[in-house]
GROMACS .gro file of C-alpha atoms in nm:
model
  346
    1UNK     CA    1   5.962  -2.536  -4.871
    2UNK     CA    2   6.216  -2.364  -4.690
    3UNK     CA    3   6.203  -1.985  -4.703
    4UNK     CA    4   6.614  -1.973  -4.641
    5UNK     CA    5   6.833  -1.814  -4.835
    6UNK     CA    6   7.032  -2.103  -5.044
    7UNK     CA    7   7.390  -1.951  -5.042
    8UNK     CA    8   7.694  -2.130  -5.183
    9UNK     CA    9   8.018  -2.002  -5.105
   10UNK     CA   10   8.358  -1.980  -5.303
   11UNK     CA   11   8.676  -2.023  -5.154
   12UNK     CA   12   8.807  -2.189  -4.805
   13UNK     CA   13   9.121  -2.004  -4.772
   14UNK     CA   14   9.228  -1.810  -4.430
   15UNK     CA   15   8.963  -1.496  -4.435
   16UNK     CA   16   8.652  -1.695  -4.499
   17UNK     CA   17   8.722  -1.945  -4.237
   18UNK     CA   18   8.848  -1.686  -4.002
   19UNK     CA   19   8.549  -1.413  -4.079
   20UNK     CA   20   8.317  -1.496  -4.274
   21UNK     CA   21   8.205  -1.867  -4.236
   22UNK     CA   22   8.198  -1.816  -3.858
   23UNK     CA   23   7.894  -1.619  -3.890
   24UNK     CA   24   7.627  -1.848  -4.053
   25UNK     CA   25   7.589  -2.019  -3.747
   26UNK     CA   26   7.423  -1.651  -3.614
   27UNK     CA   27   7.233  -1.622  -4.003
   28UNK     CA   28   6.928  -1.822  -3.971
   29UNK     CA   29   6.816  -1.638  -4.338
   30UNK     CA   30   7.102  -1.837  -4.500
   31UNK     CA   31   7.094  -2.196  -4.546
   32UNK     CA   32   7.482  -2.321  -4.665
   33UNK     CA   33   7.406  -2.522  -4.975
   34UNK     CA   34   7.768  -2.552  -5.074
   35UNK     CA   35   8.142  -2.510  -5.017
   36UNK     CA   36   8.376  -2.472  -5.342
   37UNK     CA   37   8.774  -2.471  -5.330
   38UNK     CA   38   9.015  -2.647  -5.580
   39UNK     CA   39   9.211  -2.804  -5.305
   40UNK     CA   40   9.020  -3.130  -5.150
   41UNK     CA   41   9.149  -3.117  -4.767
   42UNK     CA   42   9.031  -2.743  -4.785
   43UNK     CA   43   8.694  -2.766  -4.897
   44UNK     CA   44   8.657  -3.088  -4.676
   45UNK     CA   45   8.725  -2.888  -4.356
   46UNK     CA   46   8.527  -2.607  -4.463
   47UNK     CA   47   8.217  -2.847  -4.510
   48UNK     CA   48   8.258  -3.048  -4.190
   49UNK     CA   49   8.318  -2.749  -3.968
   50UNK     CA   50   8.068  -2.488  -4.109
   51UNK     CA   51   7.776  -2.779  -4.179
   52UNK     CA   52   7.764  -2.757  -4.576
   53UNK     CA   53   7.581  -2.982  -4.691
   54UNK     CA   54   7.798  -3.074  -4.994
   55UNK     CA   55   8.145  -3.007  -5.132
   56UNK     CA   56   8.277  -2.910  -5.469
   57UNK     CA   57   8.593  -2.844  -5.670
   58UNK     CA   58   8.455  -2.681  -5.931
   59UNK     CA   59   8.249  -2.405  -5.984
   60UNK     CA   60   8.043  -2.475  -6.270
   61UNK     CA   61   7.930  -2.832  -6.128
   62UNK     CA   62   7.814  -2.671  -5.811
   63UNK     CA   63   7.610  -2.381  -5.997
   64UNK     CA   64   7.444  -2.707  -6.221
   65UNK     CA   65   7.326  -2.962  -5.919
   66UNK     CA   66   7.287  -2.639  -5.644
   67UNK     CA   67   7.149  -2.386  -5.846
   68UNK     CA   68   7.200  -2.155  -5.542
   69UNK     CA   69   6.990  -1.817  -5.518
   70UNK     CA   70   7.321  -1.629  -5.447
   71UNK     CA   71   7.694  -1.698  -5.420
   72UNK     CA   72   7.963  -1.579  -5.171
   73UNK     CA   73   8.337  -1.559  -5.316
   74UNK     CA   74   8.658  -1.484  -5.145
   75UNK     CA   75   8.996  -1.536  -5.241
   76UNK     CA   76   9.267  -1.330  -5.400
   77UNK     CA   77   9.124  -1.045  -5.658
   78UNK     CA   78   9.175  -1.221  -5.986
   79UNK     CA   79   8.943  -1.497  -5.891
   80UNK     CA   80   8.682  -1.232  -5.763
   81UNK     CA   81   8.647  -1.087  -6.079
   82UNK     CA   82   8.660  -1.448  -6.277
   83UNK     CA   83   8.438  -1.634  -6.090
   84UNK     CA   84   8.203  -1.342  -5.994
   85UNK     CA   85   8.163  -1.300  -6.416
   86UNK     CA   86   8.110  -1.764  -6.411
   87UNK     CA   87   7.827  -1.690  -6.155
   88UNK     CA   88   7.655  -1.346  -6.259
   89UNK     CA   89   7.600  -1.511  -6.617
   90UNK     CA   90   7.356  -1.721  -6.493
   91UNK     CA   91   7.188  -1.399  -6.356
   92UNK     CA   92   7.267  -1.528  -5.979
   93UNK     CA   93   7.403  -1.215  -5.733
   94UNK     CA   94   7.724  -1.259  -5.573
   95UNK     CA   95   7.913  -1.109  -5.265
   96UNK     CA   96   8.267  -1.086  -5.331
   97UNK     CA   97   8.490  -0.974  -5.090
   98UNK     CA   98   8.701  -0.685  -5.138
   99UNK     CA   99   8.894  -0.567  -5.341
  100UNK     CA  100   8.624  -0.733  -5.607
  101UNK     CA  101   8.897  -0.722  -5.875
  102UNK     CA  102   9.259  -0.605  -5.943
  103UNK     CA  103   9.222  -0.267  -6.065
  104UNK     CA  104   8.893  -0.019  -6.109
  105UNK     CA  105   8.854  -0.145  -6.489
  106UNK     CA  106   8.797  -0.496  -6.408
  107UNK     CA  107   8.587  -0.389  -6.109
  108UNK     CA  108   8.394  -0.194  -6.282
  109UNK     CA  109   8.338  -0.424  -6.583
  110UNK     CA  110   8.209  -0.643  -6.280
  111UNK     CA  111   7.946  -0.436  -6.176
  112UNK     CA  112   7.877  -0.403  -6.484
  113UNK     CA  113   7.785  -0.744  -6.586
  114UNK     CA  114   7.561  -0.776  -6.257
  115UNK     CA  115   7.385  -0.484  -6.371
  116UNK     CA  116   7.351  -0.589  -6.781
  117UNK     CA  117   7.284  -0.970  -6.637
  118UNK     CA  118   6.939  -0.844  -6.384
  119UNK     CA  119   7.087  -0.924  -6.088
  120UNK     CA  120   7.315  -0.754  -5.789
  121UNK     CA  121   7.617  -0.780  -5.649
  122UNK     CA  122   7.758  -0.670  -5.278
  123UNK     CA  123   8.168  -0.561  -5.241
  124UNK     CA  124   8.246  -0.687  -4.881
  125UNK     CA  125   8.323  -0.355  -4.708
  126UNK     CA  126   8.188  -0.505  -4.388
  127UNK     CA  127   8.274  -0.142  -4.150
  128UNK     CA  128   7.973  -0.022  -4.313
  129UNK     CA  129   7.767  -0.303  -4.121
  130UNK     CA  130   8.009  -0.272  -3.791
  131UNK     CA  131   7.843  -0.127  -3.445
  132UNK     CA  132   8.028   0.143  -3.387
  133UNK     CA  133   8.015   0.297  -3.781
  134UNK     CA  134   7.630   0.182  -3.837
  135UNK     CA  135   7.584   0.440  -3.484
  136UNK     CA  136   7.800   0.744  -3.636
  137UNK     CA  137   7.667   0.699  -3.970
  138UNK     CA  138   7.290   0.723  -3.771
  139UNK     CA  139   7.421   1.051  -3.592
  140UNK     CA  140   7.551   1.207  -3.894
  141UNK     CA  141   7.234   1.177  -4.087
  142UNK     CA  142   7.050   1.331  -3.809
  143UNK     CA  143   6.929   1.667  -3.884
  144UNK     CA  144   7.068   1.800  -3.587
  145UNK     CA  145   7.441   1.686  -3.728
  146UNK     CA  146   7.365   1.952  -4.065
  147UNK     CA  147   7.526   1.907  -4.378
  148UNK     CA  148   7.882   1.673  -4.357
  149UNK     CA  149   8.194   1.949  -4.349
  150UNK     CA  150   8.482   1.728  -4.292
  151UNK     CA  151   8.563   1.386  -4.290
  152UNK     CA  152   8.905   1.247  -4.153
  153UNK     CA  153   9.021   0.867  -4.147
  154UNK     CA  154   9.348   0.750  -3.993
  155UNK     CA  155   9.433   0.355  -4.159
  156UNK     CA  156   9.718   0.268  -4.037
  157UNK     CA  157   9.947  -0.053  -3.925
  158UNK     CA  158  10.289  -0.227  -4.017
  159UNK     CA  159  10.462  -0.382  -4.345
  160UNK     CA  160  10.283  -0.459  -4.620
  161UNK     CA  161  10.399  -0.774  -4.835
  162UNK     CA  162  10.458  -0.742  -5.178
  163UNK     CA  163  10.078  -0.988  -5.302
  164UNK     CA  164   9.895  -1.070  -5.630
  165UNK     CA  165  10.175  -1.043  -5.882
  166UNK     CA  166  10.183  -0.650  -5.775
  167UNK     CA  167  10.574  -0.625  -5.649
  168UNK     CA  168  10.533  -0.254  -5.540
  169UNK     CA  169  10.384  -0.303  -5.198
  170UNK     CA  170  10.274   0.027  -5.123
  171UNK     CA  171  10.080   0.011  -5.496
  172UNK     CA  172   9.913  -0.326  -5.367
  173UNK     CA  173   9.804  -0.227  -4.992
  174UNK     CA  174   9.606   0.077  -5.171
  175UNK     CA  175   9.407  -0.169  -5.350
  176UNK     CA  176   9.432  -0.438  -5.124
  177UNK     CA  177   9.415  -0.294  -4.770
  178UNK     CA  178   9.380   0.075  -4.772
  179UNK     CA  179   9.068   0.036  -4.967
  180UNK     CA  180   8.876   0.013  -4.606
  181UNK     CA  181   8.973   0.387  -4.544
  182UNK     CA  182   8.882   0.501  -4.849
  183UNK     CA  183   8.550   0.312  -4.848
  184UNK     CA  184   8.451   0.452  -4.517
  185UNK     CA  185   8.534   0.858  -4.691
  186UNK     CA  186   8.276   0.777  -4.944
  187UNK     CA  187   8.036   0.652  -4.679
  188UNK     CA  188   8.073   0.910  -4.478
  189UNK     CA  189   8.165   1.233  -4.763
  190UNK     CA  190   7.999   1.095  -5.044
  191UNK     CA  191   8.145   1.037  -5.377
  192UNK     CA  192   8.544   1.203  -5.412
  193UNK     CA  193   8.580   1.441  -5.697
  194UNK     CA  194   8.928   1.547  -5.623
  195UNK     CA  195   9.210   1.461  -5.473
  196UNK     CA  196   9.578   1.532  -5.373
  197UNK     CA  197   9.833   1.284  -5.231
  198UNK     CA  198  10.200   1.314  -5.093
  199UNK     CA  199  10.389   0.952  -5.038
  200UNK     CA  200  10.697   0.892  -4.810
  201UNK     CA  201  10.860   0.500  -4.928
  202UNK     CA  202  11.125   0.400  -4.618
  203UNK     CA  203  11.139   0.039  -4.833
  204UNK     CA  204  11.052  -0.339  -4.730
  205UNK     CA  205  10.701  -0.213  -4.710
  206UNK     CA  206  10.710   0.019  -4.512
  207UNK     CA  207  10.543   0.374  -4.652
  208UNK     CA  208  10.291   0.673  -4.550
  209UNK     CA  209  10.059   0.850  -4.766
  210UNK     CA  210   9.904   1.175  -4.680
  211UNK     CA  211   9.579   1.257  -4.896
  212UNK     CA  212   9.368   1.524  -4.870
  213UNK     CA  213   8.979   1.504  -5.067
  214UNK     CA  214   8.729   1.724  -5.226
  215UNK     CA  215   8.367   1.565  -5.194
  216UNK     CA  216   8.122   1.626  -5.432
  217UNK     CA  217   7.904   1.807  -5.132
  218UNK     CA  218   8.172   2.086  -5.101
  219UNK     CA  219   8.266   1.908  -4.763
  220UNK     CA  220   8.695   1.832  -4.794
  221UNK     CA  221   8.844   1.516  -4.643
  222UNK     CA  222   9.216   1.385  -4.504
  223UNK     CA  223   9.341   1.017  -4.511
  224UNK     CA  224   9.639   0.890  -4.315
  225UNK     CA  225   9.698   0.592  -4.490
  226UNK     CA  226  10.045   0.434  -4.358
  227UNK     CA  227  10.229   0.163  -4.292
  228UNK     CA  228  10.474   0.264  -4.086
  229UNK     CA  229  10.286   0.244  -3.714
  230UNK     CA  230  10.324  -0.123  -3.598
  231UNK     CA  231  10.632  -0.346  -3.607
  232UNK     CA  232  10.329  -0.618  -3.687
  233UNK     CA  233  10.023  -0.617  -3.830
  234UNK     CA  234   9.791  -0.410  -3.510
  235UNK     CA  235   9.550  -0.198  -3.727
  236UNK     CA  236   9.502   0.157  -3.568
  237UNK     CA  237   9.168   0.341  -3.716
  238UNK     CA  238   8.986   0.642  -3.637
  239UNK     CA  239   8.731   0.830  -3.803
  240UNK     CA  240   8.632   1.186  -3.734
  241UNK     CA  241   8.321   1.394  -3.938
  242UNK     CA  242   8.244   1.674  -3.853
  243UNK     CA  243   7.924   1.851  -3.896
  244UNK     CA  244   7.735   2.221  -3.848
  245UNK     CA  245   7.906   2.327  -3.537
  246UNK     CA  246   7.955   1.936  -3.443
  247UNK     CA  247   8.120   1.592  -3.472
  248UNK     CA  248   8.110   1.249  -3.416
  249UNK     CA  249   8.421   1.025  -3.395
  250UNK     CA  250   8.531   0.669  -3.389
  251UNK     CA  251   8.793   0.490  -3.215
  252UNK     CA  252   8.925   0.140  -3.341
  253UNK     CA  253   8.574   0.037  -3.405
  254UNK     CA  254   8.505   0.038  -3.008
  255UNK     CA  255   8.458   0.391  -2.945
  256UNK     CA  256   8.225   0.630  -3.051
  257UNK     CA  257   8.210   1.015  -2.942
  258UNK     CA  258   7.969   1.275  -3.047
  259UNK     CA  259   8.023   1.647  -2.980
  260UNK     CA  260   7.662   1.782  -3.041
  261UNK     CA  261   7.551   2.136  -3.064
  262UNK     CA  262   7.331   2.149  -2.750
  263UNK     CA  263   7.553   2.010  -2.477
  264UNK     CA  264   7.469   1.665  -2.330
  265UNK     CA  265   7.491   1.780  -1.973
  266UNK     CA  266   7.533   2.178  -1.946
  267UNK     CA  267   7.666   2.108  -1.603
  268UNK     CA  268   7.956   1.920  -1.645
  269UNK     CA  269   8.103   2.183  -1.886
  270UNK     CA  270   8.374   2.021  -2.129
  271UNK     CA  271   8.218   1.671  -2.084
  272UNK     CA  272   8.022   1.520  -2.402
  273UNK     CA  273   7.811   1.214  -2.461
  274UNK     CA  274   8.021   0.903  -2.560
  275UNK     CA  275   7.959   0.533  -2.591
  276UNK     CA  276   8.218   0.239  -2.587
  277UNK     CA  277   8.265  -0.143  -2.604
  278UNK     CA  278   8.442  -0.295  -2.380
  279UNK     CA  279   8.576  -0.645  -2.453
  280UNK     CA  280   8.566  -0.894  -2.206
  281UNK     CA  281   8.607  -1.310  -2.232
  282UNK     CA  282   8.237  -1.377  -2.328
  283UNK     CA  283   8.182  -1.085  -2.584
  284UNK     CA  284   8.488  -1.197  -2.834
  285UNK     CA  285   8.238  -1.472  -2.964
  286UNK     CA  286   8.051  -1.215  -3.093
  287UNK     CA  287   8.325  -0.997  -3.251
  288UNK     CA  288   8.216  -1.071  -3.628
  289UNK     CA  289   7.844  -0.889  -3.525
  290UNK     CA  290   8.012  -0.610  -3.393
  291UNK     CA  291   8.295  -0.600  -3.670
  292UNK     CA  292   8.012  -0.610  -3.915
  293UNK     CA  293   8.106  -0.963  -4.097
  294UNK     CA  294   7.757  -1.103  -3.948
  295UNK     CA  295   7.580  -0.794  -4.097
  296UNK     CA  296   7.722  -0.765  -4.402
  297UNK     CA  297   7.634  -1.142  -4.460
  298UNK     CA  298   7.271  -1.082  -4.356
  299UNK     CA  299   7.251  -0.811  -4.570
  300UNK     CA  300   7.329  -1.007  -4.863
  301UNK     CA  301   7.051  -1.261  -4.796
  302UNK     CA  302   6.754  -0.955  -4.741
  303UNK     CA  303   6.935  -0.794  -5.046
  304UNK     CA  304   6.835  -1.144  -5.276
  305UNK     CA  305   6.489  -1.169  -5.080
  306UNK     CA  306   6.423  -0.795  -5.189
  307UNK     CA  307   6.401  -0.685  -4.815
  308UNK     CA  308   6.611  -0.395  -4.811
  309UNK     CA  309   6.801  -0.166  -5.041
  310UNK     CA  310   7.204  -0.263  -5.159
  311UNK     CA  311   7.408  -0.055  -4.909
  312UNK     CA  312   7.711  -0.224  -5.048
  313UNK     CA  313   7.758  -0.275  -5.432
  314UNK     CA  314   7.991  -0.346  -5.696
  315UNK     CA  315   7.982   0.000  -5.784
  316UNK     CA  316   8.101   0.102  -5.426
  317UNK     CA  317   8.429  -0.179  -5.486
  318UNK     CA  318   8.527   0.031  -5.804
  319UNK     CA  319   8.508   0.348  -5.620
  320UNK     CA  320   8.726   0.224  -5.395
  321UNK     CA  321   8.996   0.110  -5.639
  322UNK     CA  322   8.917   0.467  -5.825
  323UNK     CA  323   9.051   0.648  -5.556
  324UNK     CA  324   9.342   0.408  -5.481
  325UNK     CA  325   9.486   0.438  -5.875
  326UNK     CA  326   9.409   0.873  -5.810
  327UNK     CA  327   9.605   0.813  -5.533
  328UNK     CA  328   9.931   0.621  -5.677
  329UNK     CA  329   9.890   0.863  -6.003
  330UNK     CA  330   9.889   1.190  -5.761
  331UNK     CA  331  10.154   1.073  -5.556
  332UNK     CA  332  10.328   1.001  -5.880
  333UNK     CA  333  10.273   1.298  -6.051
  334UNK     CA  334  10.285   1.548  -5.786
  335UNK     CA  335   9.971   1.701  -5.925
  336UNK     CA  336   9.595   1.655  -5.789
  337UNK     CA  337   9.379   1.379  -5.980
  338UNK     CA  338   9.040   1.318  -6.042
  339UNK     CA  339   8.931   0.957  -5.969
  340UNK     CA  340   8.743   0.715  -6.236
  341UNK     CA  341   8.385   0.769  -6.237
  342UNK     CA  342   8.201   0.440  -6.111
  343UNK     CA  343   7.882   0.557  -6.201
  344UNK     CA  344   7.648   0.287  -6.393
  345UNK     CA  345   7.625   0.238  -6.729
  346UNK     CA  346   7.918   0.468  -6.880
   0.00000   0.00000   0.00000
């Protein structure tokens, strides 16, 4: 008997077949049982390019012949939430990518019915299983690095489209896109226990929010989250935490600086210690390890095998969309707001 991880996977649409389905070539835990999409040339594709060994349109027959030991699901929210309730009834885990639902309610009802049900379930933040984050997040846990003071993300890139039945776009990329930034405060700060936000809307989707965070550490954050940078759609993202009397900082997933307390090289005065990728022709193959989509996938499989620990749950999903409603309420309201508790069994 094979000792694989039997993984179905929901949904053939444009971000699975760019990102995800790439990498189970690379996953030799995960053995692709099955490919599910409602639309026949779709699911077809997906199965003859990806090497699934069967293809279904609906849901329910693939859970009764497959009986996979965990399901993938990506699509637009709503389905997230629907099918990810389908497949957690049968106590099987899911990964759903993100946002895993349309709002913190039904994302947290999510999580909750993993939880109730015996089983798991992972939110697809994959920039907590990228290169250049896993290697900051190592330095900042260092006991050199001291407690986490500050943590500052810049999210930004061009018009947002009006998605999902939500018509106000800058409403929608908070849940829909911004959720990455917000994701990567928690991993870095911890949970957010306050927070302010200011909103400039030029129209056509075009907007920039300016946030600032309390942690529930003491340590105080800032977001840039705009959409005002790029006449298209080139993402610019940095992250800066800083620690005791140092910091550690990340450039567009590519570069990562650290400023420790004892310099790296005395000699060289201002200089500090610094690593980088550098893309060439070869290494773009690779781009989903170092993006994190291989890693998050991987993760997923150890997760059902009971390997490792859940660095990525459902709970984490409806933090995210915690802080994006605090967000639209405070810019809203003018006043600071206190974001949804996700915590477990409320």
């Amino acid at each position: 008997m094979s000792d694989k991880v039997r993984i179905a996977f929901v949904g053939c649409g444009g971000h699975a077949s760019g990102a995800l389905y790439p990498q189970f070539a690379r996953i030799a835990e995960i053995d692709l049982v099955a490919v599910v999409d409602q639309i026949e040339e779709k699911r077809l594709v997906a199965q003859r390019t990806w090497g699934a060994r069967r293809a279904y349109a609906s849901v329910e027959e693939m859970l009764d012949k497959e009986k996979p030991e965990g399901v993938c699901i990506s699509g637009p929210p709503q389905m997230h939430y629907e099918v990810g309730l389908q497949v957690l009834e049968r106590g099987i885990p899911i990964f759903v990518e993100k946002p895993s639902a349309i709002d913190f309610q039904h994302a947290y009802d999510l999580a909750e019915a993993a939880r109730k049900a015996g089983t798991f379930g992972m939110t697809a933040f994959m920039k907590r299983f990228a290169t250049a984050y896993e290697k900051a997040k190592e330095i900042t846990q260092r006991e050199e690095f001291g407690p986490v003071s500050m943590v500052s993300v810049r999210y930004t890139h061009g018009a947002y489209p009006s998605i999902w039945g939500i018509e106000d776009r800058a409403l929608v990329c908070l849940i829909g896109n911004q959720c990455h930034a917000f994701d990567l405060a928690r991993y870095f700060g911890g949970d957010v226990t306050e927070l302010y936000a200011r909103l400039c809307d030029r129209g056509e989707g075009c907007f920039a929010f300016a946030v600032t965070l309390q942690f529930e550490n003491g340590a105080v954050g800032l977001l840039n989250s705009n959409a005002t940078d790029d006449p298209s759609w080139n993402i610019r993202e940095t992250l800066n935490v800083s620690g005791l009397l140092c910091s550690v900082d990340v450039e567009d997933m590519i570069h990562v600086n650290y400023r420790p307390r004892e310099r790296w090289a005395p000699e060289l005065g201002p200089w500090r210690e610094g690593l980088y990728a550098l893309p060439h022709a070869v290494s773009y193959g690779l781009g989903g390890r170092w993006l994190g989509y291989e890693g998050e996938l991987r993760h997923f499989a150890q997760c059902i095998r009971g390997e490792v620990e859940n660095r990525s749950s459902l709970y984490d999903g409806a933090a995210s969309l915690a802080i994006a409603e605090a967000i639209w309420e405070s810019a809203k309201s003018g006043k600071p707001v206190r974001p949804k508790s996700h915590k477990p069994g409320q």
